[in-house]
CSV table of N, CA and C in Angstrom, one decimal:
chain,number,residue,atom,x,y,z
A,1,MET,N,-0.2,14.4,1.0
A,1,MET,CA,0.8,15.3,0.7
A,1,MET,C,1.6,14.8,-0.5
A,2,THR,N,1.7,15.6,-1.5
A,2,THR,CA,2.5,15.1,-2.6
A,2,THR,C,4.0,15.3,-2.3
A,3,LEU,N,4.8,14.5,-3.0
A,3,LEU,CA,6.2,14.6,-2.8
A,3,LEU,C,6.9,16.0,-3.1
A,4,THR,N,6.3,16.8,-4.1
A,4,THR,CA,6.9,18.0,-4.3
A,4,THR,C,6.5,19.0,-3.1
A,5,LYS,N,5.3,18.9,-2.6
A,5,LYS,CA,4.9,19.8,-1.3
A,5,LYS,C,5.8,19.3,-0.2
A,6,PHE,N,6.1,18.0,0.0
A,6,PHE,CA,6.9,17.6,1.1
A,6,PHE,C,8.4,18.1,0.9
A,7,THR,N,8.8,18.2,-0.3
A,7,THR,CA,10.2,18.5,-0.5
A,7,THR,C,10.3,20.1,-0.2
A,8,SER,N,9.3,20.9,-0.6
A,8,SER,CA,9.5,22.3,-0.4
A,8,SER,C,9.3,22.6,1.2
A,9,ILE,N,8.4,21.9,1.8
A,9,ILE,CA,8.3,22.1,3.3
A,9,ILE,C,9.6,21.5,3.9
A,10,TYR,N,10.1,20.5,3.5
A,10,TYR,CA,11.3,19.9,4.0
A,10,TYR,C,12.5,20.8,3.8
A,11,PHE,N,12.6,21.4,2.7
A,11,PHE,CA,13.9,22.4,2.5
A,11,PHE,C,13.6,23.6,3.4
A,12,ILE,N,12.4,24.1,3.6
A,12,ILE,CA,12.2,25.2,4.6
A,12,ILE,C,12.5,24.8,5.9
A,13,PHE,N,12.1,23.6,6.4
A,13,PHE,CA,12.6,23.0,7.6
A,13,PHE,C,14.1,22.9,7.9
A,14,VAL,N,14.7,22.4,6.9
A,14,VAL,CA,16.2,22.2,6.9
A,14,VAL,C,16.8,23.6,6.9
A,15,GLY,N,16.4,24.6,6.2
A,15,GLY,CA,16.9,26.0,6.3
A,15,GLY,C,16.8,26.6,7.6
A,16,ILE,N,15.6,26.4,8.3
A,16,ILE,CA,15.4,27.0,9.6
A,16,ILE,C,16.4,26.3,10.6
A,17,LEU,N,16.5,25.0,10.5
A,17,LEU,CA,17.4,24.3,11.4
A,17,LEU,C,18.8,24.7,11.1
A,18,ILE,N,19.3,25.0,9.9
A,18,ILE,CA,20.6,25.4,9.6
A,18,ILE,C,20.8,26.9,10.2
A,19,ALA,N,19.7,27.7,10.1
A,19,ALA,CA,20.0,29.0,10.7
A,19,ALA,C,20.1,29.0,12.2
A,20,ILE,N,19.3,28.2,12.9
A,20,ILE,CA,19.3,28.0,14.3
A,20,ILE,C,20.6,27.5,14.7
A,21,ILE,N,21.1,26.6,14.0
A,21,ILE,CA,22.3,25.9,14.3
A,21,ILE,C,23.5,26.9,14.2
A,22,ALA,N,23.5,27.6,13.0
A,22,ALA,CA,24.6,28.6,12.8
A,22,ALA,C,24.7,29.6,13.9
A,23,VAL,N,23.6,30.0,14.4
A,23,VAL,CA,23.5,31.0,15.4
A,23,VAL,C,23.9,30.6,16.9
A,24,LEU,N,23.7,29.3,17.2
A,24,LEU,CA,24.0,28.8,18.5
A,24,LEU,C,25.5,29.1,19.0
A,25,PRO,N,26.5,28.9,18.1
A,25,PRO,CA,27.9,29.1,18.7
A,25,PRO,C,28.1,30.6,19.0
A,26,ASN,N,27.3,31.4,18.3
A,26,ASN,CA,27.5,32.9,18.5
A,26,ASN,C,26.9,33.3,19.9
A,27,ILE,N,25.6,32.6,20.2
A,27,ILE,CA,25.0,32.9,21.4
A,27,ILE,C,25.8,32.4,22.6
A,28,PHE,N,26.4,31.3,22.5
A,28,PHE,CA,27.2,30.6,23.6
A,28,PHE,C,28.6,30.5,23.2
A,29,PRO,N,29.3,31.6,23.1
A,29,PRO,CA,30.8,31.4,22.5
A,29,PRO,C,31.8,30.7,23.4
A,30,GLU,N,31.5,30.8,24.8
A,30,GLU,CA,32.4,30.1,25.7
A,30,GLU,C,32.3,28.6,25.9
A,31,LYS,N,31.1,28.1,25.4
A,31,LYS,CA,30.9,26.6,25.4
A,31,LYS,C,31.1,26.0,24.0
A,32,GLN,N,31.5,24.8,24.1
A,32,GLN,CA,31.5,24.0,22.8
A,32,GLN,C,30.2,23.2,22.7
A,33,ILE,N,29.3,23.7,21.8
A,33,ILE,CA,28.0,23.0,21.7
A,33,ILE,C,27.9,22.0,20.6
A,34,LEU,N,28.7,22.2,19.5
A,34,LEU,CA,28.7,21.2,18.4
A,34,LEU,C,30.0,20.5,18.3
A,35,VAL,N,30.0,19.3,17.9
A,35,VAL,CA,31.1,18.4,17.6
A,35,VAL,C,31.8,19.0,16.4
A,36,LYS,N,33.0,18.5,16.3
A,36,LYS,CA,33.9,19.0,15.2
A,36,LYS,C,33.2,18.8,13.8
A,37,ASN,N,32.8,17.7,13.5
A,37,ASN,CA,32.1,17.5,12.2
A,37,ASN,C,30.6,17.4,12.3
A,38,PHE,N,30.1,18.4,12.9
A,38,PHE,CA,28.6,18.4,13.1
A,38,PHE,C,27.9,18.4,11.8
A,39,TRP,N,28.4,19.0,10.8
A,39,TRP,CA,27.6,19.2,9.5
A,39,TRP,C,27.5,17.8,8.7
A,40,VAL,N,28.5,17.0,9.0
A,40,VAL,CA,28.4,15.6,8.5
A,40,VAL,C,27.2,14.8,9.0
A,41,ILE,N,27.0,15.0,10.4
A,41,ILE,CA,25.9,14.4,11.1
A,41,ILE,C,24.5,15.0,10.5
A,42,PHE,N,24.5,16.3,10.4
A,42,PHE,CA,23.4,16.9,10.0
A,42,PHE,C,23.1,16.5,8.5
A,43,GLY,N,24.0,16.5,7.7
A,43,GLY,CA,23.8,16.2,6.2
A,43,GLY,C,23.3,14.7,6.1
A,44,PHE,N,23.9,13.8,6.9
A,44,PHE,CA,23.6,12.4,6.8
A,44,PHE,C,22.1,12.3,7.3
A,45,MET,N,21.7,12.9,8.4
A,45,MET,CA,20.3,12.8,8.9
A,45,MET,C,19.4,13.4,7.9
A,46,ALA,N,19.8,14.5,7.3
A,46,ALA,CA,18.8,15.1,6.4
A,46,ALA,C,18.6,14.2,5.2
A,47,GLY,N,19.6,13.7,4.7
A,47,GLY,CA,19.6,12.8,3.5
A,47,GLY,C,18.8,11.5,3.8
A,48,ILE,N,19.1,10.8,4.9
A,48,ILE,CA,18.3,9.6,5.3
A,48,ILE,C,16.9,9.8,5.5
A,49,THR,N,16.6,10.9,6.1
A,49,THR,CA,15.2,11.3,6.4
A,49,THR,C,14.4,11.5,5.1
A,50,TYR,N,15.0,12.1,4.2
A,50,TYR,CA,14.4,12.5,2.8
A,50,TYR,C,14.2,11.2,2.1
A,51,ILE,N,15.2,10.3,2.1
A,51,ILE,CA,15.1,9.1,1.4
A,51,ILE,C,14.0,8.1,2.1
A,52,ALA,N,14.0,8.1,3.4
A,52,ALA,CA,13.0,7.3,4.2
A,52,ALA,C,11.6,7.7,3.7
A,53,TYR,N,11.3,9.1,3.7
A,53,TYR,CA,10.0,9.6,3.4
A,53,TYR,C,9.7,9.3,1.9
A,54,MET,N,10.6,9.3,1.0
A,54,MET,CA,10.3,9.0,-0.4
A,54,MET,C,9.9,7.6,-0.5
A,55,LEU,N,10.5,6.6,0.3
A,55,LEU,CA,10.1,5.3,0.2
A,55,LEU,C,8.8,5.1,0.8
A,56,VAL,N,8.5,5.7,1.9
A,56,VAL,CA,7.1,5.7,2.4
A,56,VAL,C,6.1,6.2,1.5
A,57,ALA,N,6.4,7.2,0.8
A,57,ALA,CA,5.4,7.9,-0.2
A,57,ALA,C,5.2,7.0,-1.3
A,58,ILE,N,6.2,6.4,-1.8
A,58,ILE,CA,6.1,5.4,-2.9
A,58,ILE,C,5.2,4.2,-2.5
A,59,GLY,N,5.5,3.7,-1.3
A,59,GLY,CA,4.7,2.6,-0.7
A,59,GLY,C,3.1,2.8,-0.5
A,60,ILE,N,2.9,4.1,0.0
A,60,ILE,CA,1.5,4.4,0.3
A,60,ILE,C,0.8,4.7,-1.1
A,61,LYS,N,1.5,5.2,-2.1
A,61,LYS,CA,1.0,5.5,-3.4
A,61,LYS,C,0.6,4.2,-4.1
A,62,ARG,N,1.4,3.3,-4.1
A,62,ARG,CA,1.2,1.9,-4.7
A,62,ARG,C,0.0,1.3,-4.2
A,63,ASP,N,-0.1,1.1,-2.9
A,63,ASP,CA,-1.1,0.3,-2.3
A,63,ASP,C,-1.2,0.8,-0.8
A,64,PRO,N,-2.4,1.4,-0.4
A,64,PRO,CA,-2.5,1.9,1.0
A,64,PRO,C,-2.3,0.8,2.0
A,65,GLU,N,-2.8,-0.4,1.8
A,65,GLU,CA,-2.6,-1.4,2.7
A,65,GLU,C,-1.1,-2.0,2.8
A,66,VAL,N,-0.2,-1.8,1.8
A,66,VAL,CA,1.1,-1.9,2.0
A,66,VAL,C,1.8,-0.8,2.7
A,67,GLY,N,1.1,0.4,2.7
A,67,GLY,CA,1.7,1.7,3.3
A,67,GLY,C,2.3,1.4,4.7
A,68,VAL,N,1.5,0.7,5.5
A,68,VAL,CA,1.9,0.4,6.9
A,68,VAL,C,3.3,-0.3,6.9
A,69,MET,N,3.4,-1.2,6.0
A,69,MET,CA,4.7,-2.0,6.0
A,69,MET,C,5.8,-1.1,5.4
A,70,ALA,N,5.5,-0.2,4.5
A,70,ALA,CA,6.4,0.8,4.0
A,70,ALA,C,6.9,1.6,5.1
A,71,ILE,N,6.1,2.1,5.9
A,71,ILE,CA,6.4,3.0,7.2
A,71,ILE,C,7.3,2.2,8.0
A,72,MET,N,6.9,1.0,8.4
A,72,MET,CA,7.7,0.2,9.4
A,72,MET,C,9.1,-0.2,8.8
A,73,GLY,N,9.1,-0.5,7.4
A,73,GLY,CA,10.4,-0.7,6.8
A,73,GLY,C,11.3,0.5,6.8
A,74,SER,N,10.8,1.7,6.5
A,74,SER,CA,11.6,2.8,6.4
A,74,SER,C,12.2,3.3,7.7
A,75,ILE,N,11.4,3.0,8.8
A,75,ILE,CA,11.8,3.3,10.1
A,75,ILE,C,13.0,2.4,10.5
A,76,ALA,N,12.8,1.1,10.1
A,76,ALA,CA,13.8,0.1,10.5
A,76,ALA,C,15.1,0.4,9.6
A,77,VAL,N,14.9,0.7,8.5
A,77,VAL,CA,16.1,1.1,7.5
A,77,VAL,C,16.8,2.2,8.1
A,78,LYS,N,16.1,3.3,8.5
A,78,LYS,CA,16.6,4.5,9.1
A,78,LYS,C,17.4,4.3,10.3
A,79,MET,N,16.9,3.4,11.1
A,79,MET,CA,17.5,3.1,12.4
A,79,MET,C,18.8,2.3,12.2
A,80,ILE,N,18.7,1.3,11.2
A,80,ILE,CA,20.0,0.6,11.0
A,80,ILE,C,21.1,1.5,10.5
A,81,PHE,N,20.6,2.3,9.5
A,81,PHE,CA,21.7,3.2,9.0
A,81,PHE,C,22.3,4.2,10.0
A,82,CYS,N,21.4,4.7,10.9
A,82,CYS,CA,21.9,5.5,12.0
A,82,CYS,C,22.7,4.8,12.9
A,83,MET,N,22.4,3.6,13.2
A,83,MET,CA,23.3,2.8,14.1
A,83,MET,C,24.7,2.6,13.6
A,84,ALA,N,24.7,2.3,12.2
A,84,ALA,CA,25.9,2.2,11.6
A,84,ALA,C,26.8,3.4,11.4
A,85,PHE,N,26.1,4.6,11.3
A,85,PHE,CA,26.7,5.7,11.2
A,85,PHE,C,27.4,6.1,12.7
A,86,VAL,N,26.6,5.9,13.7
A,86,VAL,CA,27.2,6.1,15.0
A,86,VAL,C,28.4,5.3,15.2
A,87,LEU,N,28.4,4.1,14.8
A,87,LEU,CA,29.4,3.1,15.1
A,87,LEU,C,30.6,3.6,14.2
A,88,VAL,N,30.5,4.0,12.9
A,88,VAL,CA,31.7,4.4,12.1
A,88,VAL,C,32.2,5.7,12.6
A,89,TYR,N,31.3,6.6,12.9
A,89,TYR,CA,31.8,7.9,13.4
A,89,TYR,C,32.4,7.9,14.8
A,90,SER,N,32.0,7.0,15.6
A,90,SER,CA,32.7,6.9,17.0
A,90,SER,C,34.1,6.2,16.8
A,91,ILE,N,34.2,5.4,15.9
A,91,ILE,CA,35.5,4.7,15.6
A,91,ILE,C,36.5,5.8,15.0
A,92,LYS,N,35.9,6.5,14.0
A,92,LYS,CA,36.8,7.3,13.3
A,92,LYS,C,37.2,8.6,14.1
A,93,ALA,N,36.1,9.3,14.7
A,93,ALA,CA,36.4,10.6,15.3
A,93,ALA,C,36.6,10.3,16.8
A,94,LYS,N,37.7,10.8,17.3
A,94,LYS,CA,37.9,10.8,18.8
A,94,LYS,C,37.6,12.1,19.4
A,95,GLY,N,36.8,12.1,20.4
A,95,GLY,CA,36.5,13.4,21.0
A,95,GLY,C,35.5,13.1,22.1
A,96,ASN,N,34.8,14.2,22.4
A,96,ASN,CA,33.8,14.1,23.5
A,96,ASN,C,32.6,13.3,23.1
A,97,GLY,N,32.4,12.1,23.7
A,97,GLY,CA,31.4,11.2,23.4
A,97,GLY,C,30.0,11.7,23.7
A,98,LEU,N,29.9,12.3,24.9
A,98,LEU,CA,28.7,12.8,25.4
A,98,LEU,C,28.2,14.0,24.6
A,99,LEU,N,29.0,14.8,24.1
A,99,LEU,CA,28.6,15.9,23.1
A,99,LEU,C,28.1,15.3,21.8
A,100,PHE,N,28.9,14.3,21.3
A,100,PHE,CA,28.4,13.6,20.1
A,100,PHE,C,27.1,13.1,20.2
A,101,ALA,N,26.8,12.4,21.3
A,101,ALA,CA,25.5,11.7,21.6
A,101,ALA,C,24.4,12.8,21.6
A,102,LEU,N,24.6,13.8,22.2
A,102,LEU,CA,23.7,15.0,22.4
A,102,LEU,C,23.4,15.5,21.1
A,103,ASN,N,24.4,15.8,20.3
A,103,ASN,CA,24.2,16.4,19.0
A,103,ASN,C,23.5,15.4,18.0
A,104,PHE,N,23.9,14.2,17.9
A,104,PHE,CA,23.3,13.2,17.1
A,104,PHE,C,21.9,13.0,17.4
A,105,PHE,N,21.6,12.7,18.7
A,105,PHE,CA,20.1,12.3,19.0
A,105,PHE,C,19.2,13.6,19.0
A,106,SER,N,19.9,14.7,19.3
A,106,SER,CA,18.9,16.0,19.1
A,106,SER,C,18.6,16.1,17.6
A,107,VAL,N,19.4,15.9,16.7
A,107,VAL,CA,19.2,16.1,15.2
A,107,VAL,C,18.3,15.0,14.8
A,108,TYR,N,18.5,13.7,15.3
A,108,TYR,CA,17.7,12.6,15.0
A,108,TYR,C,16.3,12.8,15.4
A,109,LEU,N,16.1,13.3,16.6
A,109,LEU,CA,14.8,13.6,17.2
A,109,LEU,C,14.0,14.6,16.3
A,110,LEU,N,14.7,15.7,16.0
A,110,LEU,CA,14.0,16.8,15.2
A,110,LEU,C,13.7,16.2,13.8
A,111,PHE,N,14.6,15.5,13.1
A,111,PHE,CA,14.2,15.0,11.8
A,111,PHE,C,13.1,14.0,11.9
A,112,THR,N,13.2,13.1,13.0
A,112,THR,CA,12.1,12.0,13.0
A,112,THR,C,10.8,12.6,13.5
A,113,ALA,N,10.7,13.6,14.3
A,113,ALA,CA,9.5,14.3,14.6
A,113,ALA,C,8.9,14.9,13.4
A,114,PHE,N,9.7,15.6,12.5
A,114,PHE,CA,9.2,16.2,11.3
A,114,PHE,C,8.6,15.1,10.4
A,115,GLU,N,9.4,14.0,10.3
A,115,GLU,CA,8.9,13.0,9.3
A,115,GLU,C,7.6,12.3,9.8
A,116,ILE,N,7.5,12.2,11.0
A,116,ILE,CA,6.2,11.5,11.7
A,116,ILE,C,5.1,12.5,11.4
A,117,TYR,N,5.4,13.8,11.6
A,117,TYR,CA,4.3,14.9,11.4
A,117,TYR,C,3.8,14.8,10.0
A,118,CYS,N,4.7,14.7,9.1
A,118,CYS,CA,4.3,14.7,7.6
A,118,CYS,C,3.5,13.4,7.4
A,119,LEU,N,4.1,12.2,7.8
A,119,LEU,CA,3.4,11.0,7.6
A,119,LEU,C,2.0,11.0,8.2
A,120,LEU,N,1.8,11.6,9.4
A,120,LEU,CA,0.4,11.7,10.0
A,120,LEU,C,-0.5,12.6,9.1
A,121,ARG,N,0.1,13.7,8.5
A,121,ARG,CA,-0.7,14.5,7.6
A,121,ARG,C,-1.2,13.7,6.4
A,122,ASN,N,-0.3,12.8,5.9
A,122,ASN,CA,-0.7,11.9,4.8
A,122,ASN,C,-1.8,11.0,5.2
A,123,LEU,N,-1.7,10.4,6.3
A,123,LEU,CA,-2.7,9.4,6.8
A,123,LEU,C,-4.0,10.1,7.1
A,124,ARG,N,-3.9,11.3,7.6
A,124,ARG,CA,-5.1,12.1,7.9
A,124,ARG,C,-5.9,12.4,6.6
A,125,HIS,N,-5.2,12.8,5.5
A,125,HIS,CA,-5.8,13.0,4.3
A,125,HIS,C,-6.4,11.7,3.7
A,126,GLN,N,-5.8,10.6,3.9
A,126,GLN,CA,-6.4,9.4,3.4
A,126,GLN,C,-7.8,9.0,4.2
A,127,ASN,N,-7.8,9.4,5.4
A,127,ASN,CA,-9.1,8.9,6.1
A,127,ASN,C,-10.1,9.9,5.7
A,128,LEU,N,-9.9,11.1,5.2
A,128,LEU,CA,-11.0,12.0,4.8
A,128,LEU,C,-11.6,11.7,3.6
A,129,LYS,N,-10.9,10.8,2.7
A,129,LYS,CA,-11.4,10.4,1.4
A,129,LYS,C,-12.6,9.3,1.5
């Protein structure tokens, strides 16, 4: 999958997520579903996922044997940045910690699942060559 194709699919995915997240508070008006600065979390995860995929795409394009190291490196970098984000956010923002954890890890899971799906599509196309 080329980077332009990934970018278009990625923006469609992000748009669908934004639409779903925007509708959730209207469906459950009596419950607080999102933390106060949820869009900061969402933007951070969207950006770090896109950067991680770009690093992997460059690594696989240069040398397929180095591609595995690029995948592992991008996962490690993404995890370190996410842990740092959680630390800084939890120090700065005081509020419901459980709600923050649910929001953060649900967004993290969605973006990671999308990234892995796209990476597996790349690897599947390489095996067919």
